[in-house]
Short mmCIF file of C-alpha atoms in Angstrom, two decimals:
data_model
loop_
_atom_site.label_atom_id
_atom_site.label_comp_id
_atom_site.label_asym_id
_atom_site.label_seq_id
_atom_site.Cartn_x
_atom_site.Cartn_y
_atom_site.Cartn_z
CA MET A 1 -25.90 1.24 29.22
CA LYS A 2 -24.88 3.41 26.28
CA LYS A 3 -21.82 5.57 26.67
CA THR A 4 -21.12 8.42 24.24
CA VAL A 5 -17.50 9.37 23.62
CA GLU A 6 -15.56 11.47 21.09
CA ILE A 7 -12.39 9.88 19.70
CA PRO A 8 -9.90 11.73 17.46
CA LEU A 9 -8.05 9.86 14.70
CA GLY A 10 -5.15 11.78 13.15
CA SER A 11 -3.21 13.68 12.24
CA GLN A 12 -0.66 11.90 14.45
CA HIS A 13 -1.81 8.29 14.62
CA ILE A 14 -0.19 4.96 13.89
CA SER A 15 -2.83 4.10 11.27
CA LEU A 16 -3.02 7.58 9.72
CA LEU A 17 0.30 9.18 8.83
CA GLU A 18 -1.47 11.90 6.87
CA PRO A 19 -2.34 15.52 7.73
CA ILE A 20 -6.05 14.91 8.24
CA ARG A 21 -8.06 14.57 11.43
CA PHE A 22 -11.25 12.60 11.90
CA ARG A 23 -13.34 13.04 15.04
CA PHE A 24 -15.60 10.09 15.73
CA HIS A 25 -18.71 10.45 17.86
CA CYS A 26 -19.21 6.95 19.22
CA GLU A 27 -21.93 5.12 21.14
CA ASN A 28 -19.98 2.45 22.95
CA GLU A 29 -18.00 0.83 20.08
CA VAL A 30 -20.17 2.09 17.21
CA ILE A 31 -19.37 5.24 15.22
CA ARG A 32 -22.51 7.39 14.96
CA ASP A 33 -21.16 10.60 13.44
CA VAL A 34 -17.89 11.88 11.95
CA ASP A 35 -16.22 15.25 11.50
CA ALA A 36 -13.23 15.68 9.17
CA ASP A 37 -10.62 18.43 8.97
CA VAL A 38 -8.37 18.43 5.88
CA GLY A 39 -6.78 21.87 6.20
CA PHE A 40 -3.59 21.09 8.13
CA VAL A 41 -0.93 21.78 5.47
CA HIS A 42 -2.41 24.10 2.87
CA ARG A 43 0.63 25.27 0.89
CA GLY A 44 -0.89 27.74 -1.54
CA VAL A 45 0.25 25.87 -4.66
CA GLU A 46 -2.61 27.14 -6.82
CA GLU A 47 -1.95 30.77 -5.88
CA ALA A 48 1.79 30.38 -6.50
CA CYS A 49 1.14 28.89 -9.96
CA ALA A 50 -0.97 31.92 -10.90
CA SER A 51 1.34 34.57 -9.47
CA ARG A 52 4.97 33.54 -9.02
CA PHE A 53 5.79 31.09 -11.83
CA GLU A 54 5.63 31.35 -15.61
CA PHE A 55 3.32 28.87 -17.30
CA LYS A 56 6.29 26.87 -18.66
CA GLN A 57 7.47 26.28 -15.08
CA VAL A 58 4.13 25.39 -13.53
CA GLY A 59 4.18 21.77 -14.77
CA TYR A 60 7.23 21.14 -12.59
CA VAL A 61 5.67 22.99 -9.65
CA VAL A 62 2.44 20.95 -9.61
CA ALA A 63 4.52 17.76 -9.78
CA ARG A 64 5.56 18.72 -6.23
CA VAL A 65 1.95 18.64 -5.00
CA CYS A 66 2.48 14.94 -4.25
CA GLY A 67 5.33 12.51 -4.74
CA LEU A 68 3.05 9.54 -5.41
CA CYS A 69 0.83 11.38 -7.90
CA ALA A 70 3.52 13.57 -9.48
CA ILE A 71 3.14 12.21 -13.01
CA THR A 72 -0.64 12.69 -13.14
CA HIS A 73 -0.42 16.22 -11.77
CA SER A 74 2.17 17.30 -14.32
CA LEU A 75 0.25 15.53 -17.08
CA GLY A 76 -3.10 17.09 -16.17
CA TYR A 77 -1.64 20.59 -16.17
CA THR A 78 0.35 20.02 -19.36
CA LEU A 79 -2.66 18.73 -21.30
CA ALA A 80 -4.67 21.81 -20.26
CA VAL A 81 -1.94 24.21 -21.43
CA GLU A 82 -1.52 22.28 -24.68
CA LYS A 83 -5.22 22.77 -25.38
CA LEU A 84 -4.82 26.53 -24.89
CA LEU A 85 -1.75 26.57 -27.15
CA HIS A 86 -3.46 24.29 -29.73
CA VAL A 87 -0.64 21.74 -29.58
CA GLU A 88 -1.23 18.27 -31.03
CA THR A 89 1.27 15.68 -29.82
CA SER A 90 2.51 12.63 -31.71
CA MET A 91 1.22 9.14 -30.96
CA ARG A 92 4.64 8.24 -29.54
CA ILE A 93 4.32 11.01 -26.97
CA LYS A 94 0.84 9.78 -26.03
CA TYR A 95 2.13 6.23 -25.57
CA LEU A 96 5.09 7.32 -23.45
CA ARG A 97 2.80 9.42 -21.24
CA MET A 98 0.42 6.48 -20.80
CA LEU A 99 3.38 4.27 -19.93
CA MET A 100 4.37 6.48 -16.99
CA VAL A 101 0.79 6.91 -15.80
CA GLU A 102 0.14 3.16 -15.69
CA LEU A 103 3.45 2.45 -13.95
CA ASP A 104 2.43 5.09 -11.41
CA ARG A 105 -0.91 3.30 -10.90
CA ILE A 106 0.89 0.02 -10.18
CA HIS A 107 3.23 1.38 -7.52
CA SER A 108 0.48 3.51 -5.91
CA HIS A 109 -1.92 0.56 -5.63
CA MET A 110 0.87 -1.59 -4.17
CA LEU A 111 1.53 1.05 -1.52
CA CYS A 112 -2.17 1.03 -0.57
CA LEU A 113 -2.24 -2.77 -0.34
CA ALA A 114 0.90 -2.69 1.80
CA HIS A 115 -0.74 -0.30 4.28
CA THR A 116 -3.91 -2.42 4.23
CA ALA A 117 -1.81 -5.44 5.21
CA GLU A 118 -0.04 -3.47 7.93
CA ASN A 119 -3.30 -2.27 9.49
CA ALA A 120 -4.54 -5.88 9.51
CA GLY A 121 -1.48 -6.83 11.57
CA PHE A 122 0.62 -8.29 8.74
CA GLU A 123 3.77 -6.20 9.14
CA ALA A 124 5.97 -8.75 7.38
CA LEU A 125 3.63 -8.70 4.37
CA PHE A 126 3.79 -4.90 4.40
CA MET A 127 7.58 -5.10 4.09
CA GLN A 128 7.32 -7.77 1.39
CA ILE A 129 4.96 -5.70 -0.78
CA MET A 130 7.13 -2.61 -0.36
CA ASN A 131 10.16 -4.64 -1.41
CA GLU A 132 8.38 -5.99 -4.49
CA ARG A 133 7.23 -2.45 -5.32
CA GLU A 134 10.90 -1.60 -5.88
CA LEU A 135 10.67 -3.40 -9.23
CA VAL A 136 8.35 -0.63 -10.44
CA MET A 137 10.29 2.14 -8.73
CA ASP A 138 13.49 1.01 -10.47
CA VAL A 139 11.73 1.18 -13.83
CA GLN A 140 10.37 4.66 -13.15
CA GLU A 141 13.83 5.83 -12.20
CA ALA A 142 15.32 4.36 -15.38
CA LEU A 143 12.68 6.06 -17.54
CA SER A 144 12.49 9.46 -15.88
CA GLY A 145 15.70 9.84 -13.88
CA ASN A 146 13.83 10.11 -10.56
CA ARG A 147 12.13 7.71 -8.16
CA VAL A 148 9.57 10.14 -6.79
CA GLN A 149 9.41 13.51 -8.54
CA PHE A 150 9.06 12.52 -12.20
CA ASP A 151 10.03 15.62 -14.16
CA TYR A 152 9.28 13.65 -17.28
CA ILE A 153 6.45 15.52 -18.98
CA SER A 154 6.90 18.93 -20.58
CA ILE A 155 4.63 21.16 -22.66
CA GLY A 156 4.66 19.65 -26.13
CA GLY A 157 6.05 16.26 -25.25
CA VAL A 158 8.26 14.32 -22.86
CA ASN A 159 11.82 14.97 -21.71
CA ARG A 160 13.22 11.49 -22.38
CA ASP A 161 12.71 8.91 -25.08
CA LEU A 162 12.42 5.19 -24.38
CA SER A 163 15.63 3.40 -25.29
CA ALA A 164 15.75 -0.28 -26.23
CA GLN A 165 17.58 -1.02 -22.96
CA ALA A 166 14.95 0.80 -20.88
CA GLY A 167 12.13 -0.98 -22.71
CA ALA A 168 13.76 -4.34 -22.01
CA LEU A 169 14.10 -3.42 -18.32
CA VAL A 170 10.40 -2.58 -18.13
CA LEU A 171 9.40 -5.94 -19.61
CA ARG A 172 11.88 -7.83 -17.42
CA ASN A 173 10.77 -6.23 -14.16
CA LEU A 174 7.10 -6.65 -14.96
CA SER A 175 7.70 -10.34 -15.70
CA LEU A 176 9.24 -10.64 -12.24
CA LEU A 177 6.42 -8.65 -10.63
CA GLU A 178 3.43 -10.40 -12.17
CA PRO A 179 3.75 -13.75 -10.33
CA LYS A 180 4.22 -11.82 -7.08
CA ILE A 181 0.91 -10.03 -7.72
CA ASP A 182 -0.72 -13.43 -8.36
CA GLU A 183 0.54 -14.56 -4.94
CA LEU A 184 -0.86 -11.40 -3.35
CA PHE A 185 -4.20 -12.03 -5.02
CA GLU A 186 -4.26 -15.52 -3.53
CA ARG A 187 -3.49 -14.17 -0.05
CA PHE A 188 -6.06 -11.40 -0.20
CA THR A 189 -8.78 -13.82 -1.33
CA SER A 190 -8.04 -16.77 0.97
CA ASN A 191 -6.68 -15.39 4.26
CA TRP A 192 -9.34 -14.68 6.87
CA SER A 193 -7.40 -12.23 9.03
CA LEU A 194 -5.97 -10.29 6.09
CA SER A 195 -9.03 -9.72 3.98
CA LEU A 196 -11.93 -12.16 4.21
CA LYS A 197 -13.05 -10.88 7.62
CA TYR A 198 -13.52 -7.43 6.03
CA ARG A 199 -16.35 -8.57 3.79
CA GLY A 200 -19.27 -6.29 4.59
CA ILE A 201 -17.03 -3.92 6.61
CA GLY A 202 -16.84 -0.29 5.49
CA ALA A 203 -19.31 -0.96 2.69
CA LEU A 204 -20.49 1.69 0.23
CA SER A 205 -23.60 0.83 -1.77
CA LEU A 206 -24.01 1.63 -5.46
CA THR A 207 -26.70 4.17 -4.57
CA GLN A 208 -24.38 5.87 -2.09
CA ALA A 209 -21.58 5.87 -4.65
CA TYR A 210 -23.85 7.80 -7.04
CA MET A 211 -25.15 10.07 -4.28
CA TYR A 212 -21.70 11.12 -3.05
CA ASN A 213 -20.11 11.35 -6.51
CA THR A 214 -17.53 8.74 -5.56
CA LEU A 215 -14.46 8.27 -7.74
CA GLY A 216 -11.74 5.73 -8.51
CA PRO A 217 -11.40 2.31 -6.87
CA LEU A 218 -13.73 3.42 -4.06
CA ALA A 219 -16.54 3.80 -6.62
CA ARG A 220 -15.65 0.85 -8.82
CA ALA A 221 -15.61 -1.47 -5.79
CA ALA A 222 -19.28 -0.52 -5.31
CA GLY A 223 -20.13 -1.39 -8.92
CA LEU A 224 -20.10 2.19 -10.27
CA GLU A 225 -18.55 2.16 -13.73
CA THR A 226 -16.65 5.42 -13.61
CA ASP A 227 -13.15 5.79 -15.06
CA VAL A 228 -11.82 8.74 -17.05
CA ARG A 229 -9.89 6.29 -19.22
CA LEU A 230 -13.26 5.21 -20.64
CA GLU A 231 -14.14 8.75 -21.66
CA THR A 232 -10.91 10.50 -22.64
CA ASN A 233 -9.97 11.47 -26.17
CA ASP A 234 -6.48 12.48 -25.08
CA PHE A 235 -5.12 8.93 -25.02
CA PRO A 236 -5.86 5.80 -27.10
CA TYR A 237 -6.60 3.51 -24.17
CA ALA A 238 -8.76 1.23 -26.29
CA GLN A 239 -5.73 0.41 -28.43
CA ILE A 240 -3.76 -0.95 -25.47
CA GLY A 241 -6.56 -3.12 -24.09
CA PHE A 242 -8.14 -1.06 -21.32
CA GLU A 243 -11.29 -2.52 -19.74
CA ILE A 244 -13.00 -1.09 -16.68
CA ILE A 245 -12.77 -3.21 -13.53
CA THR A 246 -15.58 -3.28 -10.98
CA GLU A 247 -16.68 -5.29 -7.95
CA GLN A 248 -20.07 -5.37 -6.26
CA GLY A 249 -19.45 -5.54 -2.50
CA GLY A 250 -18.36 -1.94 -1.96
CA ASP A 251 -16.46 -3.05 1.17
CA ILE A 252 -12.79 -3.31 2.16
CA TYR A 253 -12.51 -6.72 0.51
CA ALA A 254 -13.91 -5.41 -2.78
CA ARG A 255 -11.58 -2.41 -2.77
CA ASN A 256 -8.60 -4.74 -2.30
CA LEU A 257 -9.72 -6.83 -5.27
CA VAL A 258 -10.23 -3.82 -7.53
CA ARG A 259 -6.69 -2.60 -6.88
CA LEU A 260 -5.17 -6.05 -7.37
CA ARG A 261 -7.03 -6.55 -10.65
CA GLU A 262 -6.11 -3.05 -11.84
CA ILE A 263 -2.43 -3.81 -11.18
CA LYS A 264 -2.73 -6.89 -13.38
CA GLN A 265 -4.43 -4.88 -16.12
CA SER A 266 -1.88 -2.06 -15.94
CA ILE A 267 0.92 -4.61 -16.34
CA LYS A 268 -0.82 -5.90 -19.47
CA MET A 269 -1.28 -2.39 -20.87
CA VAL A 270 2.35 -1.44 -20.21
CA ARG A 271 3.45 -4.51 -22.17
CA HIS A 272 1.22 -3.48 -25.08
CA ILE A 273 2.66 0.05 -24.96
CA ILE A 274 6.26 -1.21 -25.11
CA GLU A 275 5.54 -3.75 -27.83
CA GLY A 276 3.45 -1.37 -29.97
CA LEU A 277 5.30 1.91 -29.36
CA PRO A 278 4.86 4.06 -32.49
CA GLU A 279 7.65 5.98 -34.18
CA GLY A 280 7.67 9.74 -34.00
CA ALA A 281 8.98 12.81 -32.23
CA ILE A 282 9.05 13.11 -28.44
CA GLN A 283 8.75 16.90 -28.50
CA GLU A 284 6.50 19.16 -30.56
CA LYS A 285 7.25 22.82 -31.16
CA THR A 286 5.11 25.22 -29.18
CA LYS A 287 4.63 28.94 -29.55
CA GLY A 288 2.51 31.68 -28.09
CA LYS A 289 1.07 32.09 -24.63
CA PRO A 290 -2.06 30.51 -23.14
CA GLU A 291 -5.33 32.28 -23.84
CA GLY A 292 -8.77 31.16 -22.70
CA GLU A 293 -9.82 28.39 -20.34
CA ALA A 294 -9.29 24.62 -20.47
CA ILE A 295 -10.42 21.77 -18.23
CA VAL A 296 -8.69 18.38 -18.27
CA ARG A 297 -9.56 15.18 -16.41
CA ILE A 298 -7.05 12.39 -15.73
CA GLU A 299 -7.65 9.02 -14.07
CA ALA A 300 -5.13 9.11 -11.22
CA PRO A 301 -4.62 5.99 -9.06
CA ARG A 302 -7.29 7.22 -6.62
CA GLY A 303 -9.74 8.49 -9.23
CA GLU A 304 -10.48 11.56 -11.30
CA LEU A 305 -7.93 14.39 -11.09
CA MET A 306 -9.19 17.62 -12.67
CA TYR A 307 -7.21 20.67 -13.76
CA LEU A 308 -8.69 24.01 -14.76
CA VAL A 309 -6.23 26.44 -16.36
CA ARG A 310 -7.07 29.98 -17.47
CA GLY A 311 -4.68 32.22 -19.40
CA ASN A 312 -4.80 35.77 -20.73
CA LYS A 313 -1.91 35.73 -23.26
CA SER A 314 0.71 36.52 -20.62
CA SER A 315 3.53 34.44 -19.16
CA ILE A 316 1.73 34.24 -15.80
CA LEU A 317 -1.52 32.32 -15.78
CA GLU A 318 -4.71 33.92 -14.52
CA ARG A 319 -5.98 30.80 -12.69
CA VAL A 320 -4.91 27.27 -11.86
CA ARG A 321 -7.47 25.10 -10.06
CA ILE A 322 -6.82 21.51 -8.98
CA LYS A 323 -9.55 19.09 -7.82
CA THR A 324 -8.12 15.89 -6.41
CA PRO A 325 -9.70 12.43 -6.00
CA THR A 326 -9.37 12.32 -2.22
CA PHE A 327 -11.04 15.73 -1.84
CA SER A 328 -14.00 14.46 -3.88
CA GLY A 329 -14.13 11.23 -1.90
CA ILE A 330 -14.23 12.69 1.62
CA PRO A 331 -18.07 12.88 1.84
CA ALA A 332 -18.28 9.18 0.95
CA MET A 333 -15.49 8.36 3.39
CA ILE A 334 -17.39 10.07 6.21
CA GLU A 335 -20.59 8.19 5.33
CA ILE A 336 -18.82 4.81 5.27
CA PHE A 337 -17.55 5.28 8.82
CA LYS A 338 -21.05 5.80 10.22
CA GLY A 339 -22.43 2.63 11.75
CA SER A 340 -19.04 0.87 11.71
CA ASN A 341 -17.22 -0.35 14.79
CA PHE A 342 -14.41 1.93 15.90
CA ALA A 343 -12.07 -1.08 15.95
CA ASP A 344 -12.48 -1.33 12.16
CA ALA A 345 -11.66 2.35 11.54
CA PRO A 346 -7.92 1.81 10.76
CA ALA A 347 -8.68 -0.91 8.19
CA ILE A 348 -11.46 1.16 6.60
CA LEU A 349 -9.18 4.16 6.44
CA ALA A 350 -6.35 2.21 4.79
CA SER A 351 -8.79 0.93 2.15
CA PHE A 352 -9.67 4.53 1.23
CA ASP A 353 -6.02 5.14 0.25
CA PRO A 354 -6.29 8.87 1.10
CA CYS A 355 -3.72 11.27 -0.34
CA MET A 356 -3.84 14.38 1.80
CA SER A 357 -0.73 15.88 0.22
CA CYS A 358 -2.82 16.29 -2.95
CA THR A 359 -5.92 17.43 -1.07
CA ALA A 360 -4.27 20.09 1.11
CA LYS A 361 -2.20 21.46 -1.79
#
């Protein structure tokens, strides 16, 4: 006999410590329909950036949208303003910005994998991954001065140069981290309870990935070759060895593999950045006030982050619009849940790696 029941998940739930609520409409154990509410902590950041802060301050404001994604938010906004001010930065500045973005990708992916392990019942592995993630956090602190809010990027450049000592620390810590990632890869590809049992669970097909305009690792795990790093002219990613990483399963297992492989690639690219860092200034002179409209896309750890900035030659911007990866991915997330067993919902959710702080900005 079929029994229909509604089950809420979030915003206070052991597997979802984020301000979002899902409501599952279940038939026995199977999820048939899903409602999502993402509006729990709207903070009015966009309105504040276009009314209360001068454009030179906004880069530091948007870095507070999210602690994990701080560097990509400040970079996306800064690139948009630089386009309006017609500022061309040196190659050294571009390399230093890429360095911070790829370090951010490593620690963000490790956080997601830690939560994936925790939701599979591997609490000790969760603690181990978080401990190993400290190697990246220490590097970010040495480069920027902060562990979370990286006030590193400014209009026209960066606020700190890379010293020889800091560069050596980056290479040392990554050398310590890389074998630990290899061990994680082995665990996630050989342990049944941790990852193998999730093959086919929470799967998104390539057709669905196209249909729902899926972004980031969620899309690439389904075989969709989408990555802003392939398309951008703002950074010379080809020079540091970037190659897009995809899997074909579209399930939890495939999403784990994409993140693990992207960590390995980011480590390689960071090494190339340090070893091939060009000479040049870390700050370009800027003048004038923003006029016109600019759109910038950045590949954040969860996918495409888009900034629209509009100025009218005054110190206060006319419009700041932020479109985050998680916001774009919610339709696909809802679709993936349908037809899944409710018991698998926590693991599916962890594999999404949602960032609601960015979404409910």
